[in-house]
Short mmCIF file of C-alpha atoms in Angstrom, two decimals:
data_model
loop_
_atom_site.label_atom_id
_atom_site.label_comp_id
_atom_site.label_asym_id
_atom_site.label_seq_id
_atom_site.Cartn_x
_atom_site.Cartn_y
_atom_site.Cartn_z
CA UNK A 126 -111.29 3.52 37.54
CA UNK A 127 -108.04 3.05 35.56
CA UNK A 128 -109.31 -0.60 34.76
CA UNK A 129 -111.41 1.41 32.47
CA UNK A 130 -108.77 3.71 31.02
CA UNK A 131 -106.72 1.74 28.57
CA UNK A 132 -109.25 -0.80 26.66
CA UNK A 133 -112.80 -1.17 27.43
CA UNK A 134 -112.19 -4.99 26.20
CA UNK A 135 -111.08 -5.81 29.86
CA UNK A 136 -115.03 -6.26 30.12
CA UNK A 137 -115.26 -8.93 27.72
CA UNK A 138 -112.13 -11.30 28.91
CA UNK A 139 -108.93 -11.44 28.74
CA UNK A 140 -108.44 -12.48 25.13
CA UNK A 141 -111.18 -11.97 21.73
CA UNK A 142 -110.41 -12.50 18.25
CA UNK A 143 -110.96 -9.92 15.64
CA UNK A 144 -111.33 -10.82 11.97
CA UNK A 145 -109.29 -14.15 12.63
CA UNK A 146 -106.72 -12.28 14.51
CA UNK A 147 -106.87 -13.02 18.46
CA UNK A 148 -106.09 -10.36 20.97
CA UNK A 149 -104.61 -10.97 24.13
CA UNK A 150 -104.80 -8.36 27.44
CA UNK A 151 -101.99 -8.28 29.82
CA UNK A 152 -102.16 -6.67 33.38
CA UNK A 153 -100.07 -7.15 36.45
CA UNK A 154 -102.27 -5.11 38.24
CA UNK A 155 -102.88 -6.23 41.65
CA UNK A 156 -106.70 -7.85 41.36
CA UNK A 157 -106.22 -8.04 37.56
CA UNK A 158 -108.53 -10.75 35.82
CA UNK A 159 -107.54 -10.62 32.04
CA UNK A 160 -105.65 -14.23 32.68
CA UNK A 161 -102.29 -12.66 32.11
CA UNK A 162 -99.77 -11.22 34.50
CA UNK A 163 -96.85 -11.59 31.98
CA UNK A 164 -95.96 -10.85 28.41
CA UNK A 165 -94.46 -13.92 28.08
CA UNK A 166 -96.95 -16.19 28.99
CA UNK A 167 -99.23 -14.36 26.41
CA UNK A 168 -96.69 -14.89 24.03
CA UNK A 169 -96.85 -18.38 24.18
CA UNK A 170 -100.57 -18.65 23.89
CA UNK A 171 -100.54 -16.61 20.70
CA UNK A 172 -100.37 -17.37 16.80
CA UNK A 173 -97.73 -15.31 14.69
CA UNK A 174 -99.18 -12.17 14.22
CA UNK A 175 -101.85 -11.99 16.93
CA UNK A 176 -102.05 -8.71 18.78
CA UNK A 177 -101.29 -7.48 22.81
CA UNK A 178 -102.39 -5.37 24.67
CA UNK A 179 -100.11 -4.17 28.01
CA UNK A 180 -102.43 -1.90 30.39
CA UNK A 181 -100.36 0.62 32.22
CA UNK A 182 -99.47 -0.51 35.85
CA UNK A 183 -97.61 0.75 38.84
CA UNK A 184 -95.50 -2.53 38.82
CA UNK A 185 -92.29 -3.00 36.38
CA UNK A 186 -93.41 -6.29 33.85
CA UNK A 187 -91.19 -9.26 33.61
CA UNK A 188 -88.64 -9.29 30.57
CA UNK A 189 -89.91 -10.15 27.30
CA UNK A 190 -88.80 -12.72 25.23
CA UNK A 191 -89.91 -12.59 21.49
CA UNK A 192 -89.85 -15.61 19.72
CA UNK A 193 -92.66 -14.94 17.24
CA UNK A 194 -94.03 -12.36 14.86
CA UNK A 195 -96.60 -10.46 17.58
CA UNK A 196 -97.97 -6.95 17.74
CA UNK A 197 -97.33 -5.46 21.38
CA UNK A 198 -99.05 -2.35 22.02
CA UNK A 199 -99.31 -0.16 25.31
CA UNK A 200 -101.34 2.63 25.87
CA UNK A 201 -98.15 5.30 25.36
CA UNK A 202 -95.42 6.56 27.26
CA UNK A 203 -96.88 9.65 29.07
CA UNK A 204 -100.95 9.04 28.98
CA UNK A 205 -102.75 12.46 29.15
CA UNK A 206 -105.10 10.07 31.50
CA UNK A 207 -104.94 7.17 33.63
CA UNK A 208 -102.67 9.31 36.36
CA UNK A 209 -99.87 8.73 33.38
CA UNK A 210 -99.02 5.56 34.09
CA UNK A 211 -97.65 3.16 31.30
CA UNK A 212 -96.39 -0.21 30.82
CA UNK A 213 -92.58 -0.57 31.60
CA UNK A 214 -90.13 -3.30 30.69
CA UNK A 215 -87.40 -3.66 31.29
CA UNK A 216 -85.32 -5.20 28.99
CA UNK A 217 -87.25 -7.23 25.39
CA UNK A 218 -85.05 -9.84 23.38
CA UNK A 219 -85.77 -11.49 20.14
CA UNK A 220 -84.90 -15.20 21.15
CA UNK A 221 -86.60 -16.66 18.11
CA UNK A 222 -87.81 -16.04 14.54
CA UNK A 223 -89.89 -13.07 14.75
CA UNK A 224 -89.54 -10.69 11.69
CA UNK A 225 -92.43 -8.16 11.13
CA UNK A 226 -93.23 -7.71 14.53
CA UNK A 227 -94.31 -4.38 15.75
CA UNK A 228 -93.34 -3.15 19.21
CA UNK A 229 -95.08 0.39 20.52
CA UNK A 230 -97.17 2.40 23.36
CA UNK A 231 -94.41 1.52 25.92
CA UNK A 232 -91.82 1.96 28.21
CA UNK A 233 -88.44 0.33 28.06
CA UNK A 234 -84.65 -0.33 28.68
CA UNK A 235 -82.96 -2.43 26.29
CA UNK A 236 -84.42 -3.88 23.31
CA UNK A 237 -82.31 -6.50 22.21
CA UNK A 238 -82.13 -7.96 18.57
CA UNK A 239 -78.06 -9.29 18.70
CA UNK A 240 -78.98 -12.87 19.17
CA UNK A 241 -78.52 -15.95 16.62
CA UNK A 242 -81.99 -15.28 15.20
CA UNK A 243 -83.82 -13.64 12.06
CA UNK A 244 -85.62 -11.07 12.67
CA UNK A 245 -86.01 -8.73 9.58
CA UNK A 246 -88.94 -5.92 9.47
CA UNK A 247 -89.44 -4.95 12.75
CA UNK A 248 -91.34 -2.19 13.22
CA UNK A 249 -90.20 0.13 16.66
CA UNK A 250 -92.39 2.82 17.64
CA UNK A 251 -93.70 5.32 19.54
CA UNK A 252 -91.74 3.82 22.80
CA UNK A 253 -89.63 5.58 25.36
CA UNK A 254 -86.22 4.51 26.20
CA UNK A 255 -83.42 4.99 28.77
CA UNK A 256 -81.31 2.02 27.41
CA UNK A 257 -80.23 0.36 23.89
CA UNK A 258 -81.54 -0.92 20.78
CA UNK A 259 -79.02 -3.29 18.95
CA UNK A 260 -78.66 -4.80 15.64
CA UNK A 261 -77.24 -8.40 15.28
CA UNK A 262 -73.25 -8.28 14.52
CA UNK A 263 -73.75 -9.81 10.47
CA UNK A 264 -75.72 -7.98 7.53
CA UNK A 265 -78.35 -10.94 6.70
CA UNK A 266 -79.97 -10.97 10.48
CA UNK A 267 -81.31 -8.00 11.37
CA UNK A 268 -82.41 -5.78 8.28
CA UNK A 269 -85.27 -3.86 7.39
CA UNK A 270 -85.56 -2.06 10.61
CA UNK A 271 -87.68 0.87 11.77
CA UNK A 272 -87.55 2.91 14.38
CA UNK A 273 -89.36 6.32 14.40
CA UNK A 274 -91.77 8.34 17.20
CA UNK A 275 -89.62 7.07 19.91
CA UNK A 276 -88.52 9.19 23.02
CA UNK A 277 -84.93 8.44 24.03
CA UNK A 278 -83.25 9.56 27.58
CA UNK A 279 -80.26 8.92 29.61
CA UNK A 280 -77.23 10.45 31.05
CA UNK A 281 -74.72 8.15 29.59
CA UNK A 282 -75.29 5.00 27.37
CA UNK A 283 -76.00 5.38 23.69
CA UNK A 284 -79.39 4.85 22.25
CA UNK A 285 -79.22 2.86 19.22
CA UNK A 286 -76.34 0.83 18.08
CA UNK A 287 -77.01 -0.58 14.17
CA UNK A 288 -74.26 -2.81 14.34
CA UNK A 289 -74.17 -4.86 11.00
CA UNK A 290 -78.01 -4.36 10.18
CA UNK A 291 -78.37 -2.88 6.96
CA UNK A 292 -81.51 -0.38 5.47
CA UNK A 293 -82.77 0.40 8.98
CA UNK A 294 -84.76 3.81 9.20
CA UNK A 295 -83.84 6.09 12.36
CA UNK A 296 -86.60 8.80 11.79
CA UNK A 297 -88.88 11.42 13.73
CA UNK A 298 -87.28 10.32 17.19
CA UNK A 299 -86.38 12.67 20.57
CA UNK A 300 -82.89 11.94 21.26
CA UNK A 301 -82.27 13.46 24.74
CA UNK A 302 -78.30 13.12 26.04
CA UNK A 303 -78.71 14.59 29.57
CA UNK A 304 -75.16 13.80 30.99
CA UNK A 305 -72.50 16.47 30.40
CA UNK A 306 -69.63 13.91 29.27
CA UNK A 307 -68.51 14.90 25.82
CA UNK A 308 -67.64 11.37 24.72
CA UNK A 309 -70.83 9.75 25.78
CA UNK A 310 -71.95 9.14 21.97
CA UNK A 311 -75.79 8.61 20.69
CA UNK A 312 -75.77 5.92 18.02
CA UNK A 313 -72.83 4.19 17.25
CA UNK A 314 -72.19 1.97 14.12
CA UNK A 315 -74.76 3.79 11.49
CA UNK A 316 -73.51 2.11 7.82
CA UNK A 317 -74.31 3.44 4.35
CA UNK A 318 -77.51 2.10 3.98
CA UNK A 319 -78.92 3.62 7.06
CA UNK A 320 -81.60 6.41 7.02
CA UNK A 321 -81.09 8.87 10.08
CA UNK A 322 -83.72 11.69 9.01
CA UNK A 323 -86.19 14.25 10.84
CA UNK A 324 -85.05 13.64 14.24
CA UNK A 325 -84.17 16.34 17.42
CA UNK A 326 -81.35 15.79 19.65
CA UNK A 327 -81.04 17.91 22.58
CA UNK A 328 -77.42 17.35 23.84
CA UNK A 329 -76.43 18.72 27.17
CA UNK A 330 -72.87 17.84 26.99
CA UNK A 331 -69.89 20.03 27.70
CA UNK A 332 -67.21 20.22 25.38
CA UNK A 333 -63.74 18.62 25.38
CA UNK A 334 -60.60 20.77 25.36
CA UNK A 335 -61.08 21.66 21.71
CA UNK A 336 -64.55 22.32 22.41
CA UNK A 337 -66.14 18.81 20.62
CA UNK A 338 -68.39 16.26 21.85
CA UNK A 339 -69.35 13.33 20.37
CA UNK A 340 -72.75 12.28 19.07
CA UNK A 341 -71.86 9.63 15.98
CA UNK A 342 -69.44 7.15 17.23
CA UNK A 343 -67.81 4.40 14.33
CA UNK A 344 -70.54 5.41 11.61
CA UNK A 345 -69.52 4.95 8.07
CA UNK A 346 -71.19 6.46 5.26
CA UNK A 347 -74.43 7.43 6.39
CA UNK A 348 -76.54 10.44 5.35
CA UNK A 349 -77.84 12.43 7.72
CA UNK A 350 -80.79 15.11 6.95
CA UNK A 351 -83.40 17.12 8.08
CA UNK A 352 -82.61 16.72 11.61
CA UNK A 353 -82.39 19.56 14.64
CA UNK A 354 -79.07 19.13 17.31
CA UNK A 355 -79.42 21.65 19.70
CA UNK A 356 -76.25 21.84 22.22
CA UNK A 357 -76.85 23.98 25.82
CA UNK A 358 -73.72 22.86 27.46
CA UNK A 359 -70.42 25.04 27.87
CA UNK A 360 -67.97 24.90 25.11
CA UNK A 361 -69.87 23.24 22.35
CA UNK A 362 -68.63 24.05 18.80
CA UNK A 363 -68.05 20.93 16.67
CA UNK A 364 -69.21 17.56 17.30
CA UNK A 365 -66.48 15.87 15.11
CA UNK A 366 -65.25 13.13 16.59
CA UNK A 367 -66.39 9.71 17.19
CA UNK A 368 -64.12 7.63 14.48
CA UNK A 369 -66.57 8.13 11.95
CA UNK A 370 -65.72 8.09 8.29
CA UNK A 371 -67.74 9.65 5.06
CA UNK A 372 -70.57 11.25 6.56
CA UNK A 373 -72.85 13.20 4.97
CA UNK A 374 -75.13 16.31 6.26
CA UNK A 375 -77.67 17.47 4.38
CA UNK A 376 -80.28 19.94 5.45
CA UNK A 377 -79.91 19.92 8.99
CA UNK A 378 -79.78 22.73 11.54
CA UNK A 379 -77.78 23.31 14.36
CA UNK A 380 -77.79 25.43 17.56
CA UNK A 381 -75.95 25.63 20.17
CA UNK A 382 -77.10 27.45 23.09
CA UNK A 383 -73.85 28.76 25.43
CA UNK A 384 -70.85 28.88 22.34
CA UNK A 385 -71.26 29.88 18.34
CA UNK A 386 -71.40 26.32 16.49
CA UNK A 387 -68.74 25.57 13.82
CA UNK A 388 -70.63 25.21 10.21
CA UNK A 389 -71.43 22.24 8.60
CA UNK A 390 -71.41 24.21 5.33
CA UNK A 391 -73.26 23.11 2.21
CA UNK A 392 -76.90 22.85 2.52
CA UNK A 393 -76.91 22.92 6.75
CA UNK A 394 -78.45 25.98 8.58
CA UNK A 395 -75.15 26.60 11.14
CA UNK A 396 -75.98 27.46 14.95
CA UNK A 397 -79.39 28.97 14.09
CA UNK A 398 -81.91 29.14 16.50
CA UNK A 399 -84.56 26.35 15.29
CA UNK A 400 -87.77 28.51 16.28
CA UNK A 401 -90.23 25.17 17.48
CA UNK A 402 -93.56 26.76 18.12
CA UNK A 403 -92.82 26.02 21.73
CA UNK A 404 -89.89 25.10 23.60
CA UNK A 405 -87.80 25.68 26.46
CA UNK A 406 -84.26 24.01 26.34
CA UNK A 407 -84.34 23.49 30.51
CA UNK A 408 -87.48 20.66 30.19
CA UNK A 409 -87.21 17.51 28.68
CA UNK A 410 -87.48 17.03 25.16
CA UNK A 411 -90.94 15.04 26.22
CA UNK A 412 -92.49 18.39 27.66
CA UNK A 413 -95.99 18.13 26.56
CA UNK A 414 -95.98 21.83 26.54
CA UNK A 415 -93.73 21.89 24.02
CA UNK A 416 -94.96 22.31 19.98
CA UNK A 417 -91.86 20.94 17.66
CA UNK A 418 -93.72 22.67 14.60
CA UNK A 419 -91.53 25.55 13.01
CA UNK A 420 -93.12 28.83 13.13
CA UNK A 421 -94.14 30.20 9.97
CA UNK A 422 -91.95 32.45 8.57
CA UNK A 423 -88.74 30.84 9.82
CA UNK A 424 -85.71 30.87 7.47
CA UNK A 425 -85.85 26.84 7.65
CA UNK A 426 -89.72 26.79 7.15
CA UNK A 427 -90.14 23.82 4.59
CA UNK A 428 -86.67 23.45 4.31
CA UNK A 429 -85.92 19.64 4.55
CA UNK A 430 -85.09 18.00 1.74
CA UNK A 431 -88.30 16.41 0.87
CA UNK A 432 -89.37 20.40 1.12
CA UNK A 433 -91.24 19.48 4.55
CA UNK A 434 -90.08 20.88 7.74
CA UNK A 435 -87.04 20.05 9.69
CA UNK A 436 -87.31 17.37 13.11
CA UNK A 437 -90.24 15.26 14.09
CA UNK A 438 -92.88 17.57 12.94
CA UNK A 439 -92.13 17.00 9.16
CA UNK A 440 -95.73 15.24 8.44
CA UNK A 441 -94.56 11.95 7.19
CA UNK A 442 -94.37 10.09 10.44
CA UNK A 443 -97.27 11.33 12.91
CA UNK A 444 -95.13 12.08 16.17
CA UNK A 445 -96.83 11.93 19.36
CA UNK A 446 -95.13 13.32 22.48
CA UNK A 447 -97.22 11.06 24.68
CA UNK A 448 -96.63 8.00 22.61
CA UNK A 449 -99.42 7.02 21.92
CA UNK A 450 -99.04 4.07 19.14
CA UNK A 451 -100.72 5.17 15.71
CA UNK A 452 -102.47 2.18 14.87
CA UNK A 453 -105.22 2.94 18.45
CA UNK A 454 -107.40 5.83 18.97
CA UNK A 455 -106.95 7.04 22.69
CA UNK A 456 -109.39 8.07 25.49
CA UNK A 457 -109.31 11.40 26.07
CA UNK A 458 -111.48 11.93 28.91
CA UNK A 459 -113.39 9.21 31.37
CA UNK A 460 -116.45 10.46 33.58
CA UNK A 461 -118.30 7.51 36.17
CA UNK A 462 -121.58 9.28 37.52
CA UNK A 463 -122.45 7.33 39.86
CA UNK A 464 -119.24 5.64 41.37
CA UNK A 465 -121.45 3.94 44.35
CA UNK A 466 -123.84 1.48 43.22
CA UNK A 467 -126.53 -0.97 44.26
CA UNK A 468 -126.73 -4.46 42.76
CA UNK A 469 -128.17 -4.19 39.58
CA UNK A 470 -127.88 -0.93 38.85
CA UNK A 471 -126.54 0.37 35.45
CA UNK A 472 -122.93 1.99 35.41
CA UNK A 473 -123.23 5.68 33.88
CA UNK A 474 -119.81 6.35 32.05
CA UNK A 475 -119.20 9.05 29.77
CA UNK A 476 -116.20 8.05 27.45
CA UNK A 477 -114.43 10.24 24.92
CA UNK A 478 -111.78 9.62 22.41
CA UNK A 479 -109.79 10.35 19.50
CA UNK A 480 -108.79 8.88 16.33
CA UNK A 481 -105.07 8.33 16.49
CA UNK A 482 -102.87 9.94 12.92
CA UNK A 483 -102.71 6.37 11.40
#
């Protein structure tokens, strides 16, 4: 049945054009008959700009190498159907020109964008990641970045390192640090024309000596709002260190969980308690039990400094804890009545779905 459960295109081929734009199905899938088994190869068959699909599988794809503007969509990190499988890779690199592509639906490592290559305008969402995104090591290679609805988890390495790119947007992400090493750092190398706004970080890091841990390593000038950093391991007050130099905090909140959180001061709500709708700080930020609204009446209510709501629930970005990419509606349930069938007989299938937030 899960042939079914990503796009009902599979029954038409494994690639159709829609106004002048082709689409291209991939599926390593053992039996699979869209045509492709990699990314790659349906890379190279496509025009800048064309559109694939990556159905969910049991079996990790082949790296990716991008060396033209494409649109690669999966069906989401954690699929309400389809057993939750999704489409995992491991590590994606820009090798060529390929500014404006859009990457989202899926799971990966690394996504790598440090190469000798322009590749401006990428668009990076609604993914899941246990590994790295990197910016090239100049100012005039990798600008223009966005990166927003994305689930991030590991024990250790950080999640996003800017490097030299300049005006990327780091917005209505999960941020998940599960290790307990105080100088295992987030994002390293945010300048001042980054935008790091409306995202949660759950941090379950125990404090050095003087009770810090580091989150911002080697940033310079960046402001930071609207964002919720919630601390539940042992001696957590500060998180100020990290060689980091001129930044600014504006209108986030705080908590920590075990010890009372220094204050940021100014407009910052100090070690409050940030009051989600629904959450429980011993799951995973991805929980798809938990609601990352603010319940009404909370101090913070509307609070941010657009006067929206603090974190990923702030209504500009629609945030999806299952990742499913914006620009797809997604099944939401997928009935066969008669599974055993004679030749020639019709297939009954009852299919339901919603409009994604796009």
């Amino acid at each position: 049945m899960k042939k079914f459960l990503f796009f009902i295109v599979l029954l038409v081929g494994s690639s159709f054009t829609i106004q002048a734009q082709t689409v291209r199905i991939v599926d390593n899938n053992q039996g699979a008959a869209t045509g492709f088994t990699t990314i790659d190869a349906a890379i190279q068959a496509s025009q800048p700009m064309d559109t694939i699909y990556v159905q969910p599988s049991p079996n990790t794809y082949p790296n990716v190498n991008i060396n033209k503007p494409i649109n690669i969509y999966g069906i989401g990190h954690n699929p309400e159907l389809n057993a939750g499988q999704y489409a995992y890779i491991h590590t994606i690199t820009f090798s060529g020109a390929a500014s404006g592509t859009k990457i989202s639906g899926l799971f990966i490592t690394t996504l790598n964008l440090n190469t000798n290559n322009t590749n401006h305008d990428v668009v990076i969402t609604n993914n899941r990641f246990n590994g790295t995104i990197t910016g090239r090591s100049n100012t005039s290679q990798t600008n223009n970045i966005v990166i927003s609805g994305n689930y991030f988890e590991h024990g250790s390495t950080n999640f996003i390192d800017n490097n030299l790119g300049q005006n990327w947007i780091i917005s209505n992400n999960l941020m998940q640090r599960s290790g307990t090493n105080w100088s295992w750092n987030l994002v390293t190398d945010l300048n001042n024309t980054t935008i790091f706004n409306n995202n949660i970080i759950l941090s379950r890091q125990i404090g050095d000596t003087n009770q810090q841990v580091e989150i911002f390593a080697t940033c310079n000038g960046t402001q930071i709002s609207n964002n919720i950093i919630i601390f539940t391991g042992n001696s957590v007050a500060n998180m100020n260190i990290g060689a980091n130099l001129s930044l600014t905090f504006n209108n986030n909140l705080t908590y920590s969980v075990v010890t009372a959180f220094d204050a940021l001061g100014g407009s910052n709500f100090d070690d409050v308690d940030p009051q989600f709708v629904s959450f429980d700080p011993n799951n995973s930020l991805n929980n798809t039990t938990h609601d990352y609204n603010i319940q009404g009446g909370a101090p913070h209510e509307n609070m941010g400094s657009d006067g929206n709501n603090l974190g990923v629930m702030n209504g500009v970005f629609p945030f999806s804890l299952r990742g499913y990419p914006t620009e797809l509606p997604y099944l939401t349930d997928f009935v066969i009545f008669n599974n055993i069938l004679s030749e020639g007989t019709d297939l009954n299938i009852n299919i339901k779905a919603d409009a994604n937030n796009n």
